[in-house]
Amino acid sequence: MPAGVVSLDYFILGLLAQQPMSGYDIKRFLKGLNWLIGSPSGGSLYPILRTLLEKDLVTVEVVPGVDRPPRKIYSITESGRQALQVWVEEPVATNAPLKAFAMRLLIADSYSHASLLAYLQLRQSQVTAHHTALTERAGSQHPDEGASLGKQLALSYGLAVAQAELDWLEGTLAWLSGEPLPEGDRQSTGAASLD
Amino acid sequence: MPAGVVSLDYFILGLLAQQPMSGYDIKRFLKGLNWLIGSPSGGSLYPILRTLLEKDLVTVEVVPGVDRPPRKIYSITESGRQALQVWVEEPVATNAPLKAFAMRLLIADSYSHASLLAYLQLRQSQVTAHHTALTERAGSQHPDEGASLGKQLALSYGLAVAQAELDWLEGTLAWLSGEPLPEGDRQSTGAASLD
DNA sequence: ACACTCATGTAAGCTGTTACATGATTAA
DNA sequence: TTAATCATGTAACAGCTTACATGAGTGT
């Protein structure tokens, strides 16, 4: 059962798929990504971890710390990976906030190389359709009795962002296809992910 | 007292500043902008109109319709315009969803020409700073023990979107500055900006 | 008969926030 | 002593959504 548009819960599950972490670890990690997706408050983060646990999507291990509070390290389970896979492959709405797409990018390591490419191509076709629709709408406006200034600005703004995303997708797909990363060679790129 | 990040209430107030409308009018108008900002449900729209009324930011006039239900037409008041001006000039956070900025674009007709330019320039300086920070962060990552694939993708994605917004801002500012639009001559400019 | 547009509204619920509470350890 | 970091959590509320309720007219 997916939740809201943004689904912080599944995103957090995705982070735990990359490596086991405590709630505090997640907080610090997301603070570093504040510019992109914002960081959730403790008031949402800790309850989410509890519900993930109740649904058996994660397990906990309490690690007592020397000279500091004990930490609860959460690890994803096999049924958690299955649930994640479903979420990770479902497309985000084109009018959803960018962070909804960015969150799926951030857990790209949870994808196989092939399914990451497929997902980006799916996004590409969506945004292309979106862009085409906007272009038509822009063309259909007669200059004389045309839209208000506000609508014009919004439309050209929307087009610019969509175009930028298309360019980025094209470049990224080319890059990922050009370097097809042999199986099992991925952890060499991933070590210091928590700064 | 501003509300959440997105402040649907002020945005609706801004729409009513452009022309008096009923709740249903607003719904239809925003349905046409679904691709950009999404359209609010009746469950949020109508309560917002009531609170705007209670704060004396708008007035109502019930217009009985021939062969259809009566409509409640809302008009902005003078104190409503003052409240709107405050909201309209406050900058949106760089990590806020794009719709937060797009909403302010959509009610551009509520701005004077000068204050619209000022607002776009403010946004320009914000996004420039943001872009610079991201570029530095990108440069500080060594490719070898660098960030995970997900972080790399997210960073380049964020940079691409920021760059696109900067380009759009530059072009739009040039366009708006180049045609300083003598008073009341705005509807003649039309769709030239939209290709 | 059924469904759709017009038009307004309420009730319940979901997702997230802020602010608070706890308690230990370290740095100014 | 005051504050900050580490670490987890609760309670209250804000902002929205879905689903429902109402009721008239219009179209198939």
Short mmCIF file of C-alpha atoms in Angstrom, two decimals, chain B residues 1 8 16 25 32 35 41 43 47 50 61 65 71 82 84 90 92 100 102 121 127 160 166 170 173-174 176 184 191:
data_model
loop_
_atom_site.label_atom_id
_atom_site.label_comp_id
_atom_site.label_asym_id
_atom_site.label_seq_id
_atom_site.Cartn_x
_atom_site.Cartn_y
_atom_site.Cartn_z
CA MET B 1 0.43 34.39 9.56
CA LEU B 8 -2.54 27.57 -1.17
CA LEU B 16 -9.03 36.60 -6.70
CA ASP B 25 -14.32 29.01 -11.22
CA GLY B 32 -6.15 23.67 -16.51
CA TRP B 35 0.40 19.87 -14.98
CA SER B 41 -9.68 19.46 -3.97
CA GLY B 43 -12.17 19.76 0.54
CA PRO B 47 -12.70 25.94 3.63
CA ARG B 50 -14.38 30.66 4.19
CA GLU B 61 -21.70 38.22 -3.43
CA GLY B 65 -28.09 31.69 -11.68
CA ARG B 71 -22.75 31.01 -7.29
CA GLN B 82 -2.06 44.32 1.42
CA LEU B 84 -1.13 39.51 -0.72
CA GLU B 90 8.72 36.98 0.29
CA VAL B 92 10.56 30.93 -1.64
CA ALA B 100 5.79 27.29 -4.78
CA ALA B 102 5.30 28.78 -10.11
CA GLN B 121 16.20 39.10 -9.68
CA VAL B 127 19.40 30.12 -7.37
CA ALA B 160 20.72 20.65 -14.35
CA LEU B 166 18.94 30.40 -14.23
CA GLU B 170 17.98 35.47 -17.56
CA LEU B 173 14.34 39.23 -17.30
CA ALA B 174 15.79 40.34 -20.62
CA LEU B 176 10.59 41.88 -19.54
CA GLY B 184 -2.37 49.02 -20.12
CA ALA B 191 2.81 34.40 -27.17
#
